Tab-separated table of C-alpha atoms and ligand atoms in Angstrom:
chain	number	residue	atom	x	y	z
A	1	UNK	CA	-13.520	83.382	-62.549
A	2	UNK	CA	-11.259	85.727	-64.445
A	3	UNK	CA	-7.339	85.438	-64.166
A	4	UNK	CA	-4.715	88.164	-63.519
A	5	UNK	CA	-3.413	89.543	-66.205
A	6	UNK	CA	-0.018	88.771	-66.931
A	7	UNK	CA	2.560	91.347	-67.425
A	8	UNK	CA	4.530	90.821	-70.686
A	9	UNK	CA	7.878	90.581	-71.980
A	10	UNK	CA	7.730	93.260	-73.601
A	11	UNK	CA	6.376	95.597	-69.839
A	12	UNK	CA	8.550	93.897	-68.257
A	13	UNK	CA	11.465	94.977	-70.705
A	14	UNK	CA	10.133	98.531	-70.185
A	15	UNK	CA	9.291	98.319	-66.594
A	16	UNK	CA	11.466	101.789	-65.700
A	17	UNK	CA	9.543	103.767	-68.371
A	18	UNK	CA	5.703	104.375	-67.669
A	19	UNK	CA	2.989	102.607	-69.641
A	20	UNK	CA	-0.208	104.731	-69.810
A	21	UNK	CA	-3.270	102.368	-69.343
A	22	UNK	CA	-6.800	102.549	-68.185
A	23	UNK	CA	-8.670	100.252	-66.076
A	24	UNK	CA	-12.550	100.346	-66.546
A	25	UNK	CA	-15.002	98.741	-64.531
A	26	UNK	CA	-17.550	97.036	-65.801
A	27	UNK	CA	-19.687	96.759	-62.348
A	28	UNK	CA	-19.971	100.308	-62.517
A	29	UNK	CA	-20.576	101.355	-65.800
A	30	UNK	CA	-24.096	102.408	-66.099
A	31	UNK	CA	-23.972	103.167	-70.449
A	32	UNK	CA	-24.632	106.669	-69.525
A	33	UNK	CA	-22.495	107.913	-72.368
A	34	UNK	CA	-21.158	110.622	-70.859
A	35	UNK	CA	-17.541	109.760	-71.295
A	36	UNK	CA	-18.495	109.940	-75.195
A	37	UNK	CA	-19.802	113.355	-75.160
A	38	UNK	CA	-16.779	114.517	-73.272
A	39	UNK	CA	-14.499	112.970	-75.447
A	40	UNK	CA	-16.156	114.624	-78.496
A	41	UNK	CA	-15.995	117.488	-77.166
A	42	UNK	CA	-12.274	117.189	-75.975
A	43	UNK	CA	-10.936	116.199	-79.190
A	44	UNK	CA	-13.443	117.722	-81.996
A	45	UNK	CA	-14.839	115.140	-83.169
A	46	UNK	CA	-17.361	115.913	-85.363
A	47	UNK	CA	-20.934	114.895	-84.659
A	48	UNK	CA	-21.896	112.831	-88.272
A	49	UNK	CA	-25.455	112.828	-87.914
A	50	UNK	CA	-28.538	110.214	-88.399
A	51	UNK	CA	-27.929	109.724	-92.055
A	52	UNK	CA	-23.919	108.814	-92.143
A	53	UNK	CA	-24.474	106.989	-89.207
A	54	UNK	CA	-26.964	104.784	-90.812
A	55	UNK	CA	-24.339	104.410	-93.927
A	56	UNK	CA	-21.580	102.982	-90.978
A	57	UNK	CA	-19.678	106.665	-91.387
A	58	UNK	CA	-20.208	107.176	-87.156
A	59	UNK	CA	-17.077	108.697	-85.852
A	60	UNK	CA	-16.862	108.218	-82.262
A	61	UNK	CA	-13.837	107.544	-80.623
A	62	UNK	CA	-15.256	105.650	-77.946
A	63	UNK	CA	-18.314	103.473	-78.080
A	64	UNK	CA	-20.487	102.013	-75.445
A	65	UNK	CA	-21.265	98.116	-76.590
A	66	UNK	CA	-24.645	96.733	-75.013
A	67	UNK	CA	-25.028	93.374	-73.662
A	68	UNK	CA	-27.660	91.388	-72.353
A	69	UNK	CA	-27.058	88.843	-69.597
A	70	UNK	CA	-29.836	86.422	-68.652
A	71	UNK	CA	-33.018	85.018	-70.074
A	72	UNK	CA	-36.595	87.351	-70.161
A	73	UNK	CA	-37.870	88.457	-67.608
A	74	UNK	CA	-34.604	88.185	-65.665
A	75	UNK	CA	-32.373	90.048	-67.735
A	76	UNK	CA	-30.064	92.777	-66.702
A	77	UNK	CA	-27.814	95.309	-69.282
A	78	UNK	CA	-24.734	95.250	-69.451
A	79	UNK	CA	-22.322	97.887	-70.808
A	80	UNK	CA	-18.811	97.958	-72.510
A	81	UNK	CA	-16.967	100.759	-73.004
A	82	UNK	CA	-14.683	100.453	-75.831
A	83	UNK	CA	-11.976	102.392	-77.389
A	84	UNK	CA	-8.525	102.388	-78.650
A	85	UNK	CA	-6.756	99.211	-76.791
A	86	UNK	CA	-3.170	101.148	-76.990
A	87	UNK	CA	-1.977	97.609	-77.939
A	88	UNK	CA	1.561	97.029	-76.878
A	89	UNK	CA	1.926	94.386	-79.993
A	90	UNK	CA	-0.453	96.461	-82.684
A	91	UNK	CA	-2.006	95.171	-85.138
A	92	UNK	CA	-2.220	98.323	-87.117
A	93	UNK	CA	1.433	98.983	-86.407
A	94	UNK	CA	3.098	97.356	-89.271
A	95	UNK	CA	0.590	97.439	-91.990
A	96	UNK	CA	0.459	101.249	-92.148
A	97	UNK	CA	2.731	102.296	-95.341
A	98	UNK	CA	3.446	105.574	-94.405
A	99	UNK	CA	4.350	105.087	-90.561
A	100	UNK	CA	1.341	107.041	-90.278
A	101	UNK	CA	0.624	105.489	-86.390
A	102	UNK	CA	3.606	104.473	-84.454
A	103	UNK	CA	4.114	103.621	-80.752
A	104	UNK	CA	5.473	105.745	-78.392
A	105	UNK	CA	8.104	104.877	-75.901
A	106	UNK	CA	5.107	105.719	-72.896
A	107	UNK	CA	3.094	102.633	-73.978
A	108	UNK	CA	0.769	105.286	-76.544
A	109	UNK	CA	-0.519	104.230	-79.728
A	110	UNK	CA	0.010	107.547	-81.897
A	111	UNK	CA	-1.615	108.404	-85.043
A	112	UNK	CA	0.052	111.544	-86.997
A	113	UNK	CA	-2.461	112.949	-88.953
A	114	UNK	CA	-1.066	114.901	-91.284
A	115	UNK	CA	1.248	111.818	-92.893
A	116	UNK	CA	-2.214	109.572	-92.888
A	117	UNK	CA	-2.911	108.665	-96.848
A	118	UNK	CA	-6.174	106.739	-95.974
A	119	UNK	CA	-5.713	103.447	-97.004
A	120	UNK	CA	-7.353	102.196	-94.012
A	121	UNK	CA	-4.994	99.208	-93.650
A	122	UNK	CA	-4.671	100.112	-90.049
A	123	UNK	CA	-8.659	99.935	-89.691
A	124	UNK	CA	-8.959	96.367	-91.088
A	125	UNK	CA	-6.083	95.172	-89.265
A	126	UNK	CA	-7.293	96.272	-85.837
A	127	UNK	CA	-9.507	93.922	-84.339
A	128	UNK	CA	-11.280	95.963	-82.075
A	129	UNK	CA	-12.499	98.247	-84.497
A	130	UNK	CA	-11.603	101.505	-83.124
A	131	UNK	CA	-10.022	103.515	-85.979
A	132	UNK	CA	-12.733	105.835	-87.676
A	133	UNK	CA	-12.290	107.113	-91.235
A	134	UNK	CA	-13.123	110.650	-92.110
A	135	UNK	CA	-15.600	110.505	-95.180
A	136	UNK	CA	-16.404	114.105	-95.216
A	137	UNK	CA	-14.447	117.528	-94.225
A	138	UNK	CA	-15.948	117.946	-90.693
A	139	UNK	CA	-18.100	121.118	-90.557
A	140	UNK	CA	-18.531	122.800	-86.903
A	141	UNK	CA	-20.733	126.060	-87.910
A	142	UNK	CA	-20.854	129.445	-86.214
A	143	UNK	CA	-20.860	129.623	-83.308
A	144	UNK	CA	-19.699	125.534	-82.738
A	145	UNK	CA	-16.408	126.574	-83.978
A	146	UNK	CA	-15.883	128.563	-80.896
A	147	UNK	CA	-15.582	125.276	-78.813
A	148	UNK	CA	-12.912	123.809	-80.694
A	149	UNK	CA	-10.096	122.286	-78.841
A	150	UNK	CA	-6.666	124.777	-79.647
A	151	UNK	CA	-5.209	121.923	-78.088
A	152	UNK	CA	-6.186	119.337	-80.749
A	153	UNK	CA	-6.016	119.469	-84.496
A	154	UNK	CA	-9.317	119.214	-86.917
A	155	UNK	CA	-8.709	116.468	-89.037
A	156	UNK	CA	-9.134	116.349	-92.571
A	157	UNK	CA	-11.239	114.544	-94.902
A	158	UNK	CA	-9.623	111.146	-96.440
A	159	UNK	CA	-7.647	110.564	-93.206
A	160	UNK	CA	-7.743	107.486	-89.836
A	161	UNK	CA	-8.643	108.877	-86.617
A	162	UNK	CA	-8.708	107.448	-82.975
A	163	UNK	CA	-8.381	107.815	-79.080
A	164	UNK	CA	-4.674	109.314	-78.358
A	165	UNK	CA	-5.714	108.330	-74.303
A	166	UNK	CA	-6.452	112.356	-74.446
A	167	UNK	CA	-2.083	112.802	-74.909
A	168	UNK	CA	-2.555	116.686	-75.153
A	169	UNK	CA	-3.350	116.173	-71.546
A	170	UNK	CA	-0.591	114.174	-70.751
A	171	UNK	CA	2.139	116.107	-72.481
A	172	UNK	CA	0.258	119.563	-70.317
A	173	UNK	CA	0.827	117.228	-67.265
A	174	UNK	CA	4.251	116.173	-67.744
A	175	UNK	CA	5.347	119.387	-68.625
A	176	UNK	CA	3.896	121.284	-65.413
A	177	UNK	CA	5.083	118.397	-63.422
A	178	UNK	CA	9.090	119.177	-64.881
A	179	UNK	CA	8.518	123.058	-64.499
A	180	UNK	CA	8.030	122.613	-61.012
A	181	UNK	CA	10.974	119.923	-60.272
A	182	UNK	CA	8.681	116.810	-59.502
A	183	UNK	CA	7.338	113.495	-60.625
A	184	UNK	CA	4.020	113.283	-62.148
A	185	UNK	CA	1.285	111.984	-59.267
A	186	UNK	CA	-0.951	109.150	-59.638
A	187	UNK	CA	-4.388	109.971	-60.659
A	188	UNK	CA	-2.557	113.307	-61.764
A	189	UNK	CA	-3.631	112.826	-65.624
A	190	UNK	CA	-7.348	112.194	-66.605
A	191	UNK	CA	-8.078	112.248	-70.111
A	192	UNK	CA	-11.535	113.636	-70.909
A	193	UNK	CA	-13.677	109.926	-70.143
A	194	UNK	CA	-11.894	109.447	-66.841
A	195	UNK	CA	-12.958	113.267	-66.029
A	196	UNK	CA	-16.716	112.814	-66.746
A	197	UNK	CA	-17.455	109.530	-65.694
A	198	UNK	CA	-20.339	109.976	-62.926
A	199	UNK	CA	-19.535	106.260	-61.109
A	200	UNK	CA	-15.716	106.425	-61.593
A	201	UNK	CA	-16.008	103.374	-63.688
A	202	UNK	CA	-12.688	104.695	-66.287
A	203	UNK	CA	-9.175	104.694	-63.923
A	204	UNK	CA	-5.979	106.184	-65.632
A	205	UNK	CA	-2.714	105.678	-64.665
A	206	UNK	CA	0.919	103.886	-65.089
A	207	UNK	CA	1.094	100.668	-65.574
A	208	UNK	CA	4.186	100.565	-64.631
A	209	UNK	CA	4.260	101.786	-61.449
A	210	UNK	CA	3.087	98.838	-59.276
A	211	UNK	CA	1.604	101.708	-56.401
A	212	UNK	CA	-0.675	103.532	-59.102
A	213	UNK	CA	-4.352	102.371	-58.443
A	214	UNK	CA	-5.012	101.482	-61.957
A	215	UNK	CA	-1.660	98.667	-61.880
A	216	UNK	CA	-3.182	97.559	-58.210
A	217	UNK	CA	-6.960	97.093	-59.737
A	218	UNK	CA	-5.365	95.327	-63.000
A	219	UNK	CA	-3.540	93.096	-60.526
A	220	UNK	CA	-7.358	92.225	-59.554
A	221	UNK	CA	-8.699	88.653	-60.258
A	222	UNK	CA	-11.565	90.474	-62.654
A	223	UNK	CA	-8.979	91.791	-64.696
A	224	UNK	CA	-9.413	90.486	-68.181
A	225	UNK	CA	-8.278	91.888	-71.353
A	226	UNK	CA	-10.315	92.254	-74.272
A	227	UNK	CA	-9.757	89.130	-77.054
A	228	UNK	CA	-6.139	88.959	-75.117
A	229	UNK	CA	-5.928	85.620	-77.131
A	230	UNK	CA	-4.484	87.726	-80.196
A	231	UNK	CA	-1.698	88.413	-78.125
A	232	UNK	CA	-2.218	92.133	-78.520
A	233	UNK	CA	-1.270	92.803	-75.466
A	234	UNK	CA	-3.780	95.630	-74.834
A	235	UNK	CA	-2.705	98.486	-72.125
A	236	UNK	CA	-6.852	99.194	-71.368
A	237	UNK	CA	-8.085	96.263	-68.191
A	238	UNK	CA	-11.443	95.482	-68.029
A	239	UNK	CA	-12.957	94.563	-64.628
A	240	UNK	CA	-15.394	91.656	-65.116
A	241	UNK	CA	-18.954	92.859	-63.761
A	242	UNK	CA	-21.002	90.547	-61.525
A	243	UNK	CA	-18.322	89.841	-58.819
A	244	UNK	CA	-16.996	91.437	-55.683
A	245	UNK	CA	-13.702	93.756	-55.929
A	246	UNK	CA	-10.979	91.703	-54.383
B	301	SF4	S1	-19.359	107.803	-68.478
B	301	SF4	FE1	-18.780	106.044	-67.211
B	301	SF4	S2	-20.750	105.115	-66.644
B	301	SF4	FE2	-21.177	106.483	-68.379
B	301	SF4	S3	-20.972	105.124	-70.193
B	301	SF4	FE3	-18.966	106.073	-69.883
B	301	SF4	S4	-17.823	104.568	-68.640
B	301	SF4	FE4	-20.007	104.016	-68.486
């Protein structure tokens, strides 16, 4: 059986400020890949091709890991979803010399893009393996260009790159909430995964806030972390698969 997940020091220090976190459950994931196509297309990222894939140069910001779970003929698939962890004790953190990624007071793992100097440091030290490198200048020819983002930046050859939790969404959330006088609602902010998933398997939400659905269903006892041994302290909950909801 899996075990609650225990809330921090370090949430608990923070418990009046929100901590952005997802909840995905594994019982519903189907490995349709949707929620990567949306997320490419949410934050241009640039589609590498057969070849640099082959040479480990994918750039995805969110992979779907495949499992299998009994013994032939009785075997089912299983499916992971995995992207940036938004650790509240980062690995990558510290060993980037130019402060290139940094954590935000909201729980957010940031990466600024245009301090990046592409050592990679951050990639090796993250054991998740989330960060993607830019080998190449991305190209998006006519007319692909026309679907950029405004929102998000292009980012440059020689440079880290990774899931920001979709944060231009966020920030276009938390702004319309304080134009019109009011708090942002749960379920309010869905970055681009969350959006497109067709079984609702990605849940977004405050951590923080012990009403928001995604701090109720982390409360649940399928709520593991990924490799939470580290002591990470990730802010994304998985929800084992193979178990009723409780
Ligand atoms: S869109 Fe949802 S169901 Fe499809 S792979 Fe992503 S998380 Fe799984």
């Amino acid at each position: 059986m899996a075990k609650a997940v225990r809330v921090s020091a370090k949430e608990k220090q923070d418990e009046n400020r929100r901590r952005w976190g997802m909840v995905i459950d594994l019982d519903r994931c189907t490995g349709c890949q949707a929620c990567v196509v949306a997320c490419h297309a949410e934050n241009n990222v640039p589609v590498v091709g057969e070849q640099e894939a082959a040479r480990s140069h994918s750039m995805h910001w969110i992979r779907i890991e495949r499992y299998w779970e009994g013994e032939y003929p009785n075997v089912k698939a299983r499916f992971m979803p995995v992207l940036c962890q938004h650790c509240g004790e980062a690995p990558c953190e510290p060993v980037c010399p130019v402060f290139a990624t940094y954590h935000t007071p909201e729980g957010l793992n940031a990466q600024v893009y245009n301090r990046c100097i592409g050592t990679r440091y951050c990639g090796s030290a993250c054991p998740y393996k989330v960060r993607v490198f830019n080998w190449f200048r991305p190209d998006f020819p006519e007319p692909l260009e026309q679907q950029l983002n405004p929102d998000v930046s292009v980012r440059q050859r020689g440079i880290i790159e990774k899931c920001s939790f979709c944060v231009q969404r966020i920030r276009r959330v938390e702004l319309d909430a304080d134009a019109s006088g009011r708090e942002v609602e749960d379920g309010e902010v869905q970055p681009a995964c969350v959006q497109s998933c067709p079984p609702s398997a990605l849940i977004f939400g405050d951590l923080n806030d012990p009403e928001s659905e995604a701090s109720q269903l982390a409360r649940s006892r399928r709520a593991f972390r990924l490799l939470d041994f580290l002591g990470t302290d990730p802010a994304v909950i998985y929800l084992k698969g193979g178990e009723t909801n409780v």
